[in-house]
Amino acid sequence: MEGDVEGTPQTAKVNVLGMSREELRTFMTTLGERPFRGDQIYRWLYARGAISFGSMTDIARASRELLSRTAVIAGVVPVSSIPSPADGTIKFLFGLADGLRIESVLIPPSAQFDPDEDRADAPTRRERLTLCVSTQVGCPLACAFCATGTMGFVRNLTAGEIIGQVLHARHATGRRITNIVFMGMGEPLLNYERVMNAADIMTDGMDIGARHMTLSTAGWCDGILRMAAEQRRVKLAVSLHSASDEVRTRLMPVTRRFPLAQLLDAVRRYYAATRVRVTYEVVFFDDVNDRPEDIRKLIRFVRAVPSKVNVIPFHPIGFMHPEGLGATLRPSPRTDAIVEQLRAANITVMVRSSAGEDIAAACGQLAVAAPRRRQGGAIPRHRSTLPHETTNHETPPLWATRRREGNTGETSC
Ligand code: SAH
């Protein structure tokens, strides 16, 4: 998917990328066309990744011309892709129509976050290809340890921009994306409708089942309750990090708005409505959330609802120059011992690998420079100056040969 190949979107034109099947049927009728034309376009956009109306060959020429005059296919524009020499992770940098930038991370089969391991219909590890997508430009929640949090909030992504990331990753690799994790830049539950619309299209139009998608939230309870009410099958991951309100508030200011008691209540309701086991994500920081009383509280909290715990290594975010607590955080030297302690308490614990860390694509490391005023149409420069940055996706990923690497560690972004 090459994004806006129809040209610079004009305000008068309608962007069809991100429209549901029903919206496309309605749109076509407003153009005086028959509704089934909407189904055809839906297939062209999402199943086949069409980037222009001209290529939709089973649609009459006059209709295609009408579409070109009234609509655009505007997703995301690939700016660069950075493959990790260490593990085959690829970080994509995309430009948006308004000059902003976002990142997604393609996680190789050999080292990926594995939300489906226990499912009979899960793609085998060799076939599995996971994309970590962004849902917002920046994030308003300002978690102390997160690179995106230091950017502040810029805007929500549209459904088309969320789907555009997946279409591009599929196009760049020539392979089906089997799993989606909404764990890139932003808080997905603060962009609920667009994220869920995108998820529905991915399921219905791109053959990615809801149960092969994981949405990670900092604990925005209104969104968790809505997922419960709508019985969403997308898996829920909650970034917990601490089961003490006082400690968690320091790490994650969102705790002031939604204290832990409220979070637990929302998670309970989600589980009751969906019967989908919740994943808690935890990073242990030296002398902040790794003390014996922290672990005791953590064990009590995660036991309340059927769940598993993903322990994520702390990935440095010094390149974003965090201030306050964020500048002082260090990984806990007690992490391994705590993992053993949790397992001894019969808690299912996965320890994620740090795939992509060498290219700042690991969990919590996604952030792009704040947009500068555009000069002569130039798109603001990405803050990363990594040596292996490429200007397109011509570098073959390490895993493109479909070789099995033998590494069964997890990763995510
Ligand atoms: N806003 C969502 C999703 C984005 S962050 C959320 O908070 O869940 C994706 C995951 O990365 C979260 O579990 C988050 O807590 C974790 N994370 C953020 N910064 C990190 C860092 N520096 N090192 C390791 N994990 C980090």
mmCIF file with all atom_site columns, C-alpha atoms in Angstrom, residues 127-335:
data_model
loop_
_atom_site.group_PDB
_atom_site.id
_atom_site.type_symbol
_atom_site.label_atom_id
_atom_site.label_alt_id
_atom_site.label_comp_id
_atom_site.label_asym_id
_atom_site.label_entity_id
_atom_site.label_seq_id
_atom_site.pdbx_PDB_ins_code
_atom_site.Cartn_x
_atom_site.Cartn_y
_atom_site.Cartn_z
_atom_site.occupancy
_atom_site.B_iso_or_equiv
_atom_site.pdbx_formal_charge
_atom_site.auth_seq_id
_atom_site.auth_comp_id
_atom_site.auth_asym_id
_atom_site.auth_atom_id
_atom_site.pdbx_PDB_model_num
ATOM 1   C CA . GLU A 1 127 ? 3.385   -18.427 9.229  1.00 0.00 ? 127 GLU A CA 1
ATOM 2   C CA . ARG A 1 128 ? 2.766   -15.837 11.880 1.00 0.00 ? 128 ARG A CA 1
ATOM 3   C CA . LEU A 1 129 ? 3.469   -12.238 11.071 1.00 0.00 ? 129 LEU A CA 1
ATOM 4   C CA . THR A 1 130 ? 2.524   -9.624  13.632 1.00 0.00 ? 130 THR A CA 1
ATOM 5   C CA . LEU A 1 131 ? 2.198   -5.903  13.085 1.00 0.00 ? 131 LEU A CA 1
ATOM 6   C CA . CYS A 1 132 ? 2.232   -3.490  15.987 1.00 0.00 ? 132 CYS A CA 1
ATOM 7   C CA . VAL A 1 133 ? 0.142   -0.524  14.872 1.00 0.00 ? 133 VAL A CA 1
ATOM 8   C CA . SER A 1 134 ? -0.162  3.028   16.138 1.00 0.00 ? 134 SER A CA 1
ATOM 9   C CA . THR A 1 135 ? -3.576  4.458   16.996 1.00 0.00 ? 135 THR A CA 1
ATOM 10  C CA . GLN A 1 136 ? -2.724  8.066   17.840 1.00 0.00 ? 136 GLN A CA 1
ATOM 11  C CA . VAL A 1 137 ? -0.046  10.608  16.981 1.00 0.00 ? 137 VAL A CA 1
ATOM 12  C CA . GLY A 1 138 ? 1.546   11.019  20.406 1.00 0.00 ? 138 GLY A CA 1
ATOM 13  C CA . CYS A 1 139 ? -0.425  10.160  23.540 1.00 0.00 ? 139 CYS A CA 1
ATOM 14  C CA . PRO A 1 140 ? -2.017  12.263  26.276 1.00 0.00 ? 140 PRO A CA 1
ATOM 15  C CA . LEU A 1 141 ? -1.461  9.793   29.124 1.00 0.00 ? 141 LEU A CA 1
ATOM 16  C CA . ALA A 1 142 ? 2.194   10.682  29.816 1.00 0.00 ? 142 ALA A CA 1
ATOM 17  C CA . CYS A 1 143 ? 3.353   7.409   31.380 1.00 0.00 ? 143 CYS A CA 1
ATOM 18  C CA . ALA A 1 144 ? 6.756   8.235   32.899 1.00 0.00 ? 144 ALA A CA 1
ATOM 19  C CA . PHE A 1 145 ? 8.594   5.374   31.171 1.00 0.00 ? 145 PHE A CA 1
ATOM 20  C CA . CYS A 1 146 ? 7.145   5.672   27.648 1.00 0.00 ? 146 CYS A CA 1
ATOM 21  C CA . ALA A 1 147 ? 8.780   7.500   24.726 1.00 0.00 ? 147 ALA A CA 1
ATOM 22  C CA . THR A 1 148 ? 5.426   8.266   23.075 1.00 0.00 ? 148 THR A CA 1
ATOM 23  C CA . GLY A 1 149 ? 4.234   9.752   26.375 1.00 0.00 ? 149 GLY A CA 1
ATOM 24  C CA . THR A 1 150 ? 6.957   12.397  26.217 1.00 0.00 ? 150 THR A CA 1
ATOM 25  C CA . MET A 1 151 ? 5.538   13.658  22.882 1.00 0.00 ? 151 MET A CA 1
ATOM 26  C CA . GLY A 1 152 ? 2.193   14.722  24.296 1.00 0.00 ? 152 GLY A CA 1
ATOM 27  C CA . PHE A 1 153 ? -1.007  14.225  22.332 1.00 0.00 ? 153 PHE A CA 1
ATOM 28  C CA . VAL A 1 154 ? -1.237  15.464  18.757 1.00 0.00 ? 154 VAL A CA 1
ATOM 29  C CA . ARG A 1 155 ? -4.292  13.749  17.250 1.00 0.00 ? 155 ARG A CA 1
ATOM 30  C CA . ASN A 1 156 ? -6.213  10.521  16.773 1.00 0.00 ? 156 ASN A CA 1
ATOM 31  C CA . LEU A 1 157 ? -5.528  8.424   13.699 1.00 0.00 ? 157 LEU A CA 1
ATOM 32  C CA . THR A 1 158 ? -8.402  7.754   11.312 1.00 0.00 ? 158 THR A CA 1
ATOM 33  C CA . ALA A 1 159 ? -9.514  4.190   10.578 1.00 0.00 ? 159 ALA A CA 1
ATOM 34  C CA . GLY A 1 160 ? -7.906  4.604   7.135  1.00 0.00 ? 160 GLY A CA 1
ATOM 35  C CA . GLU A 1 161 ? -4.574  5.543   8.695  1.00 0.00 ? 161 GLU A CA 1
ATOM 36  C CA . ILE A 1 162 ? -4.728  2.543   11.033 1.00 0.00 ? 162 ILE A CA 1
ATOM 37  C CA . ILE A 1 163 ? -5.586  0.177   8.187  1.00 0.00 ? 163 ILE A CA 1
ATOM 38  C CA . GLY A 1 164 ? -3.055  1.851   5.890  1.00 0.00 ? 164 GLY A CA 1
ATOM 39  C CA . GLN A 1 165 ? -0.260  0.659   8.201  1.00 0.00 ? 165 GLN A CA 1
ATOM 40  C CA . VAL A 1 166 ? -1.392  -2.951  7.760  1.00 0.00 ? 166 VAL A CA 1
ATOM 41  C CA . LEU A 1 167 ? -1.895  -2.640  4.006  1.00 0.00 ? 167 LEU A CA 1
ATOM 42  C CA . HIS A 1 168 ? 1.593   -1.256  3.618  1.00 0.00 ? 168 HIS A CA 1
ATOM 43  C CA . ALA A 1 169 ? 3.188   -3.976  5.756  1.00 0.00 ? 169 ALA A CA 1
ATOM 44  C CA . ARG A 1 170 ? 1.393   -6.619  3.670  1.00 0.00 ? 170 ARG A CA 1
ATOM 45  C CA . HIS A 1 171 ? 2.477   -4.959  0.442  1.00 0.00 ? 171 HIS A CA 1
ATOM 46  C CA . ALA A 1 172 ? 6.092   -4.537  1.599  1.00 0.00 ? 172 ALA A CA 1
ATOM 47  C CA . THR A 1 173 ? 6.489   -8.161  2.673  1.00 0.00 ? 173 THR A CA 1
ATOM 48  C CA . GLY A 1 174 ? 4.219   -9.797  0.116  1.00 0.00 ? 174 GLY A CA 1
ATOM 49  C CA . ARG A 1 175 ? 2.784   -11.832 2.965  1.00 0.00 ? 175 ARG A CA 1
ATOM 50  C CA . ARG A 1 176 ? -0.432  -11.950 4.919  1.00 0.00 ? 176 ARG A CA 1
ATOM 51  C CA . ILE A 1 177 ? -0.352  -10.185 8.277  1.00 0.00 ? 177 ILE A CA 1
ATOM 52  C CA . THR A 1 178 ? -1.788  -12.780 10.657 1.00 0.00 ? 178 THR A CA 1
ATOM 53  C CA . ASN A 1 179 ? -1.774  -10.883 13.959 1.00 0.00 ? 179 ASN A CA 1
ATOM 54  C CA . ILE A 1 180 ? -2.308  -7.302  14.998 1.00 0.00 ? 180 ILE A CA 1
ATOM 55  C CA . VAL A 1 181 ? -1.275  -5.720  18.266 1.00 0.00 ? 181 VAL A CA 1
ATOM 56  C CA . PHE A 1 182 ? -2.648  -2.256  19.011 1.00 0.00 ? 182 PHE A CA 1
ATOM 57  C CA . MET A 1 183 ? 0.451   -1.440  21.029 1.00 0.00 ? 183 MET A CA 1
ATOM 58  C CA . GLY A 1 184 ? 2.189   1.226   18.973 1.00 0.00 ? 184 GLY A CA 1
ATOM 59  C CA . MET A 1 185 ? 1.976   4.948   19.554 1.00 0.00 ? 185 MET A CA 1
ATOM 60  C CA . GLY A 1 186 ? -1.061  6.132   21.470 1.00 0.00 ? 186 GLY A CA 1
ATOM 61  C CA . GLU A 1 187 ? -3.826  4.926   23.766 1.00 0.00 ? 187 GLU A CA 1
ATOM 62  C CA . PRO A 1 188 ? -6.212  2.881   21.592 1.00 0.00 ? 188 PRO A CA 1
ATOM 63  C CA . LEU A 1 189 ? -9.193  3.206   23.947 1.00 0.00 ? 189 LEU A CA 1
ATOM 64  C CA . LEU A 1 190 ? -9.057  7.000   23.636 1.00 0.00 ? 190 LEU A CA 1
ATOM 65  C CA . ASN A 1 191 ? -9.689  6.501   19.915 1.00 0.00 ? 191 ASN A CA 1
ATOM 66  C CA . TYR A 1 192 ? -12.266 3.779   20.453 1.00 0.00 ? 192 TYR A CA 1
ATOM 67  C CA . GLU A 1 193 ? -14.527 4.043   17.435 1.00 0.00 ? 193 GLU A CA 1
ATOM 68  C CA . ARG A 1 194 ? -11.846 4.390   14.794 1.00 0.00 ? 194 ARG A CA 1
ATOM 69  C CA . VAL A 1 195 ? -9.774  1.592   16.302 1.00 0.00 ? 195 VAL A CA 1
ATOM 70  C CA . MET A 1 196 ? -12.773 -0.754  16.458 1.00 0.00 ? 196 MET A CA 1
ATOM 71  C CA . ASN A 1 197 ? -13.909 0.212   12.951 1.00 0.00 ? 197 ASN A CA 1
ATOM 72  C CA . ALA A 1 198 ? -10.410 -0.587  11.714 1.00 0.00 ? 198 ALA A CA 1
ATOM 73  C CA . ALA A 1 199 ? -10.414 -3.878  13.639 1.00 0.00 ? 199 ALA A CA 1
ATOM 74  C CA . ASP A 1 200 ? -13.784 -4.840  12.131 1.00 0.00 ? 200 ASP A CA 1
ATOM 75  C CA . ILE A 1 201 ? -12.525 -4.130  8.616  1.00 0.00 ? 201 ILE A CA 1
ATOM 76  C CA . MET A 1 202 ? -9.354  -6.127  9.263  1.00 0.00 ? 202 MET A CA 1
ATOM 77  C CA . THR A 1 203 ? -11.504 -9.075  10.343 1.00 0.00 ? 203 THR A CA 1
ATOM 78  C CA . ASP A 1 204 ? -14.161 -8.842  7.649  1.00 0.00 ? 204 ASP A CA 1
ATOM 79  C CA . GLY A 1 205 ? -12.018 -7.583  4.768  1.00 0.00 ? 205 GLY A CA 1
ATOM 80  C CA . MET A 1 206 ? -8.449  -8.693  5.467  1.00 0.00 ? 206 MET A CA 1
ATOM 81  C CA . ASP A 1 207 ? -8.862  -12.109 7.069  1.00 0.00 ? 207 ASP A CA 1
ATOM 82  C CA . ILE A 1 208 ? -7.376  -11.202 10.450 1.00 0.00 ? 208 ILE A CA 1
ATOM 83  C CA . GLY A 1 209 ? -9.629  -12.668 13.136 1.00 0.00 ? 209 GLY A CA 1
ATOM 84  C CA . ALA A 1 210 ? -10.513 -10.542 16.170 1.00 0.00 ? 210 ALA A CA 1
ATOM 85  C CA . ARG A 1 211 ? -8.973  -13.230 18.359 1.00 0.00 ? 211 ARG A CA 1
ATOM 86  C CA . HIS A 1 212 ? -5.665  -12.675 16.602 1.00 0.00 ? 212 HIS A CA 1
ATOM 87  C CA . MET A 1 213 ? -5.698  -9.053  17.694 1.00 0.00 ? 213 MET A CA 1
ATOM 88  C CA . THR A 1 214 ? -4.569  -7.684  21.042 1.00 0.00 ? 214 THR A CA 1
ATOM 89  C CA . LEU A 1 215 ? -5.365  -4.207  22.279 1.00 0.00 ? 215 LEU A CA 1
ATOM 90  C CA . SER A 1 216 ? -3.153  -2.800  24.994 1.00 0.00 ? 216 SER A CA 1
ATOM 91  C CA . THR A 1 217 ? -4.479  -0.057  27.244 1.00 0.00 ? 217 THR A CA 1
ATOM 92  C CA . ALA A 1 218 ? -2.988  2.012   30.029 1.00 0.00 ? 218 ALA A CA 1
ATOM 93  C CA . GLY A 1 219 ? -6.252  1.330   31.866 1.00 0.00 ? 219 GLY A CA 1
ATOM 94  C CA . TRP A 1 220 ? -8.828  3.663   30.308 1.00 0.00 ? 220 TRP A CA 1
ATOM 95  C CA . CYS A 1 221 ? -11.782 2.077   32.084 1.00 0.00 ? 221 CYS A CA 1
ATOM 96  C CA . ASP A 1 222 ? -14.549 3.689   30.022 1.00 0.00 ? 222 ASP A CA 1
ATOM 97  C CA . GLY A 1 223 ? -13.132 1.918   26.970 1.00 0.00 ? 223 GLY A CA 1
ATOM 98  C CA . ILE A 1 224 ? -12.733 -1.425  28.765 1.00 0.00 ? 224 ILE A CA 1
ATOM 99  C CA . LEU A 1 225 ? -16.373 -1.237  29.890 1.00 0.00 ? 225 LEU A CA 1
ATOM 100 C CA . ARG A 1 226 ? -17.445 -0.458  26.345 1.00 0.00 ? 226 ARG A CA 1
ATOM 101 C CA . MET A 1 227 ? -15.497 -3.469  25.061 1.00 0.00 ? 227 MET A CA 1
ATOM 102 C CA . ALA A 1 228 ? -17.349 -5.549  27.641 1.00 0.00 ? 228 ALA A CA 1
ATOM 103 C CA . ALA A 1 229 ? -20.761 -4.100  26.706 1.00 0.00 ? 229 ALA A CA 1
ATOM 104 C CA . GLU A 1 230 ? -20.090 -4.750  23.014 1.00 0.00 ? 230 GLU A CA 1
ATOM 105 C CA . GLN A 1 231 ? -18.581 -8.188  23.779 1.00 0.00 ? 231 GLN A CA 1
ATOM 106 C CA . ARG A 1 232 ? -15.504 -7.402  21.754 1.00 0.00 ? 232 ARG A CA 1
ATOM 107 C CA . ARG A 1 233 ? -13.409 -10.489 21.039 1.00 0.00 ? 233 ARG A CA 1
ATOM 108 C CA . VAL A 1 234 ? -10.226 -8.450  20.538 1.00 0.00 ? 234 VAL A CA 1
ATOM 109 C CA . LYS A 1 235 ? -7.946  -9.538  23.362 1.00 0.00 ? 235 LYS A CA 1
ATOM 110 C CA . LEU A 1 236 ? -7.379  -7.088  26.151 1.00 0.00 ? 236 LEU A CA 1
ATOM 111 C CA . ALA A 1 237 ? -3.928  -6.356  27.548 1.00 0.00 ? 237 ALA A CA 1
ATOM 112 C CA . VAL A 1 238 ? -3.679  -3.964  30.473 1.00 0.00 ? 238 VAL A CA 1
ATOM 113 C CA . SER A 1 239 ? -0.455  -2.116  31.215 1.00 0.00 ? 239 SER A CA 1
ATOM 114 C CA . LEU A 1 240 ? -0.503  -2.556  34.967 1.00 0.00 ? 240 LEU A CA 1
ATOM 115 C CA . HIS A 1 241 ? 3.056   -1.927  36.198 1.00 0.00 ? 241 HIS A CA 1
ATOM 116 C CA . SER A 1 242 ? 1.926   -1.589  39.797 1.00 0.00 ? 242 SER A CA 1
ATOM 117 C CA . ALA A 1 243 ? -0.977  -2.702  41.982 1.00 0.00 ? 243 ALA A CA 1
ATOM 118 C CA . SER A 1 244 ? -0.497  0.185   44.397 1.00 0.00 ? 244 SER A CA 1
ATOM 119 C CA . ASP A 1 245 ? -2.397  3.389   43.570 1.00 0.00 ? 245 ASP A CA 1
ATOM 120 C CA . GLU A 1 246 ? 0.379   5.526   45.005 1.00 0.00 ? 246 GLU A CA 1
ATOM 121 C CA . VAL A 1 247 ? 3.190   3.911   42.982 1.00 0.00 ? 247 VAL A CA 1
ATOM 122 C CA . ARG A 1 248 ? 1.076   3.530   39.846 1.00 0.00 ? 248 ARG A CA 1
ATOM 123 C CA . THR A 1 249 ? 0.038   7.179   39.905 1.00 0.00 ? 249 THR A CA 1
ATOM 124 C CA . ARG A 1 250 ? 3.711   8.182   39.807 1.00 0.00 ? 250 ARG A CA 1
ATOM 125 C CA . LEU A 1 251 ? 4.379   5.886   36.863 1.00 0.00 ? 251 LEU A CA 1
ATOM 126 C CA . MET A 1 252 ? 1.019   6.294   35.133 1.00 0.00 ? 252 MET A CA 1
ATOM 127 C CA . PRO A 1 253 ? -0.893  9.494   35.910 1.00 0.00 ? 253 PRO A CA 1
ATOM 128 C CA . VAL A 1 254 ? -4.044  7.941   34.368 1.00 0.00 ? 254 VAL A CA 1
ATOM 129 C CA . THR A 1 255 ? -4.401  6.148   37.746 1.00 0.00 ? 255 THR A CA 1
ATOM 130 C CA . ARG A 1 256 ? -5.722  9.421   39.218 1.00 0.00 ? 256 ARG A CA 1
ATOM 131 C CA . ARG A 1 257 ? -8.636  9.280   36.808 1.00 0.00 ? 257 ARG A CA 1
ATOM 132 C CA . PHE A 1 258 ? -9.145  5.521   37.071 1.00 0.00 ? 258 PHE A CA 1
ATOM 133 C CA . PRO A 1 259 ? -7.811  4.114   40.366 1.00 0.00 ? 259 PRO A CA 1
ATOM 134 C CA . LEU A 1 260 ? -6.955  0.434   40.603 1.00 0.00 ? 260 LEU A CA 1
ATOM 135 C CA . ALA A 1 261 ? -10.273 -0.566  42.201 1.00 0.00 ? 261 ALA A CA 1
ATOM 136 C CA . GLN A 1 262 ? -12.078 0.832   39.184 1.00 0.00 ? 262 GLN A CA 1
ATOM 137 C CA . LEU A 1 263 ? -9.621  -0.845  36.815 1.00 0.00 ? 263 LEU A CA 1
ATOM 138 C CA . LEU A 1 264 ? -10.176 -4.209  38.455 1.00 0.00 ? 264 LEU A CA 1
ATOM 139 C CA . ASP A 1 265 ? -13.932 -3.762  38.273 1.00 0.00 ? 265 ASP A CA 1
ATOM 140 C CA . ALA A 1 266 ? -13.712 -2.965  34.542 1.00 0.00 ? 266 ALA A CA 1
ATOM 141 C CA . VAL A 1 267 ? -11.446 -5.965  33.874 1.00 0.00 ? 267 VAL A CA 1
ATOM 142 C CA . ARG A 1 268 ? -13.859 -8.211  35.815 1.00 0.00 ? 268 ARG A CA 1
ATOM 143 C CA . ARG A 1 269 ? -16.751 -7.033  33.663 1.00 0.00 ? 269 ARG A CA 1
ATOM 144 C CA . TYR A 1 270 ? -14.734 -7.514  30.460 1.00 0.00 ? 270 TYR A CA 1
ATOM 145 C CA . TYR A 1 271 ? -13.909 -11.071 31.488 1.00 0.00 ? 271 TYR A CA 1
ATOM 146 C CA . ALA A 1 272 ? -17.483 -11.823 32.550 1.00 0.00 ? 272 ALA A CA 1
ATOM 147 C CA . ALA A 1 273 ? -18.791 -10.596 29.194 1.00 0.00 ? 273 ALA A CA 1
ATOM 148 C CA . THR A 1 274 ? -16.193 -12.178 26.895 1.00 0.00 ? 274 THR A CA 1
ATOM 149 C CA . ARG A 1 275 ? -14.541 -15.030 28.843 1.00 0.00 ? 275 ARG A CA 1
ATOM 150 C CA . VAL A 1 276 ? -11.307 -13.871 27.226 1.00 0.00 ? 276 VAL A CA 1
ATOM 151 C CA . ARG A 1 277 ? -8.348  -14.116 29.586 1.00 0.00 ? 277 ARG A CA 1
ATOM 152 C CA . VAL A 1 278 ? -6.741  -10.761 30.278 1.00 0.00 ? 278 VAL A CA 1
ATOM 153 C CA . THR A 1 279 ? -3.023  -10.092 29.911 1.00 0.00 ? 279 THR A CA 1
ATOM 154 C CA . TYR A 1 280 ? -1.304  -7.754  32.343 1.00 0.00 ? 280 TYR A CA 1
ATOM 155 C CA . GLU A 1 281 ? 1.891   -6.048  31.213 1.00 0.00 ? 281 GLU A CA 1
ATOM 156 C CA . VAL A 1 282 ? 4.484   -5.147  33.792 1.00 0.00 ? 282 VAL A CA 1
ATOM 157 C CA . VAL A 1 283 ? 7.925   -3.575  33.657 1.00 0.00 ? 283 VAL A CA 1
ATOM 158 C CA . PHE A 1 284 ? 9.900   -3.746  36.887 1.00 0.00 ? 284 PHE A CA 1
ATOM 159 C CA . PHE A 1 285 ? 11.831  -0.630  37.821 1.00 0.00 ? 285 PHE A CA 1
ATOM 160 C CA . ASP A 1 286 ? 14.618  -0.567  40.372 1.00 0.00 ? 286 ASP A CA 1
ATOM 161 C CA . ASP A 1 287 ? 13.354  0.458   43.787 1.00 0.00 ? 287 ASP A CA 1
ATOM 162 C CA . VAL A 1 288 ? 10.051  1.778   42.412 1.00 0.00 ? 288 VAL A CA 1
ATOM 163 C CA . ASN A 1 289 ? 7.722   -1.205  41.920 1.00 0.00 ? 289 ASN A CA 1
ATOM 164 C CA . ASP A 1 290 ? 9.978   -4.181  42.704 1.00 0.00 ? 290 ASP A CA 1
ATOM 165 C CA . ARG A 1 291 ? 9.888   -4.214  46.498 1.00 0.00 ? 291 ARG A CA 1
ATOM 166 C CA . PRO A 1 292 ? 8.391   -7.188  48.415 1.00 0.00 ? 292 PRO A CA 1
ATOM 167 C CA . GLU A 1 293 ? 5.171   -5.313  49.224 1.00 0.00 ? 293 GLU A CA 1
ATOM 168 C CA . ASP A 1 294 ? 4.809   -4.324  45.539 1.00 0.00 ? 294 ASP A CA 1
ATOM 169 C CA . ILE A 1 295 ? 5.012   -7.961  44.499 1.00 0.00 ? 295 ILE A CA 1
ATOM 170 C CA . ARG A 1 296 ? 2.563   -9.081  47.188 1.00 0.00 ? 296 ARG A CA 1
ATOM 171 C CA . LYS A 1 297 ? -0.005  -6.532  45.968 1.00 0.00 ? 297 LYS A CA 1
ATOM 172 C CA . LEU A 1 298 ? 0.661   -7.454  42.350 1.00 0.00 ? 298 LEU A CA 1
ATOM 173 C CA . ILE A 1 299 ? 0.003   -11.140 43.003 1.00 0.00 ? 299 ILE A CA 1
ATOM 174 C CA . ARG A 1 300 ? -3.267  -10.342 44.759 1.00 0.00 ? 300 ARG A CA 1
ATOM 175 C CA . PHE A 1 301 ? -4.404  -8.080  41.920 1.00 0.00 ? 301 PHE A CA 1
ATOM 176 C CA . VAL A 1 302 ? -3.641  -10.370 38.992 1.00 0.00 ? 302 VAL A CA 1
ATOM 177 C CA . ARG A 1 303 ? -5.248  -13.358 40.709 1.00 0.00 ? 303 ARG A CA 1
ATOM 178 C CA . ALA A 1 304 ? -8.635  -11.666 40.867 1.00 0.00 ? 304 ALA A CA 1
ATOM 179 C CA . VAL A 1 305 ? -9.546  -12.481 37.244 1.00 0.00 ? 305 VAL A CA 1
ATOM 180 C CA . PRO A 1 306 ? -8.197  -15.296 34.993 1.00 0.00 ? 306 PRO A CA 1
ATOM 181 C CA . SER A 1 307 ? -5.139  -13.684 33.492 1.00 0.00 ? 307 SER A CA 1
ATOM 182 C CA . LYS A 1 308 ? -1.520  -13.963 32.545 1.00 0.00 ? 308 LYS A CA 1
ATOM 183 C CA . VAL A 1 309 ? 1.343   -11.588 33.111 1.00 0.00 ? 309 VAL A CA 1
ATOM 184 C CA . ASN A 1 310 ? 3.744   -10.382 30.454 1.00 0.00 ? 310 ASN A CA 1
ATOM 185 C CA . VAL A 1 311 ? 6.938   -9.072  31.978 1.00 0.00 ? 311 VAL A CA 1
ATOM 186 C CA . ILE A 1 312 ? 8.522   -6.579  29.608 1.00 0.00 ? 312 ILE A CA 1
ATOM 187 C CA . PRO A 1 313 ? 12.168  -5.550  29.966 1.00 0.00 ? 313 PRO A CA 1
ATOM 188 C CA . PHE A 1 314 ? 12.569  -1.789  30.391 1.00 0.00 ? 314 PHE A CA 1
ATOM 189 C CA . HIS A 1 315 ? 13.619  -0.286  27.074 1.00 0.00 ? 315 HIS A CA 1
ATOM 190 C CA . PRO A 1 316 ? 15.602  2.916   27.345 1.00 0.00 ? 316 PRO A CA 1
ATOM 191 C CA . ILE A 1 317 ? 13.886  6.126   26.282 1.00 0.00 ? 317 ILE A CA 1
ATOM 192 C CA . GLY A 1 318 ? 16.755  8.518   27.066 1.00 0.00 ? 318 GLY A CA 1
ATOM 193 C CA . PHE A 1 319 ? 16.718  9.607   23.398 1.00 0.00 ? 319 PHE A CA 1
ATOM 194 C CA . MET A 1 320 ? 13.469  11.471  24.170 1.00 0.00 ? 320 MET A CA 1
ATOM 195 C CA . HIS A 1 321 ? 15.050  13.356  27.110 1.00 0.00 ? 321 HIS A CA 1
ATOM 196 C CA . PRO A 1 322 ? 12.373  12.489  29.671 1.00 0.00 ? 322 PRO A CA 1
ATOM 197 C CA . GLU A 1 323 ? 12.083  14.679  32.742 1.00 0.00 ? 323 GLU A CA 1
ATOM 198 C CA . GLY A 1 324 ? 11.213  13.946  36.373 1.00 0.00 ? 324 GLY A CA 1
ATOM 199 C CA . LEU A 1 325 ? 10.743  10.299  37.352 1.00 0.00 ? 325 LEU A CA 1
ATOM 200 C CA . GLY A 1 326 ? 11.165  9.181   33.726 1.00 0.00 ? 326 GLY A CA 1
ATOM 201 C CA . ALA A 1 327 ? 14.768  10.409  33.734 1.00 0.00 ? 327 ALA A CA 1
ATOM 202 C CA . THR A 1 328 ? 15.662  8.346   36.795 1.00 0.00 ? 328 THR A CA 1
ATOM 203 C CA . LEU A 1 329 ? 14.028  4.978   36.041 1.00 0.00 ? 329 LEU A CA 1
ATOM 204 C CA . ARG A 1 330 ? 16.333  1.964   35.832 1.00 0.00 ? 330 ARG A CA 1
ATOM 205 C CA . PRO A 1 331 ? 15.453  -1.662  35.098 1.00 0.00 ? 331 PRO A CA 1
ATOM 206 C CA . SER A 1 332 ? 15.064  -3.760  38.212 1.00 0.00 ? 332 SER A CA 1
ATOM 207 C CA . PRO A 1 333 ? 17.979  -6.111  38.869 1.00 0.00 ? 333 PRO A CA 1
ATOM 208 C CA . ARG A 1 334 ? 15.430  -8.298  40.698 1.00 0.00 ? 334 ARG A CA 1
ATOM 209 C CA . THR A 1 335 ? 13.303  -8.969  37.608 1.00 0.00 ? 335 THR A CA 1
#
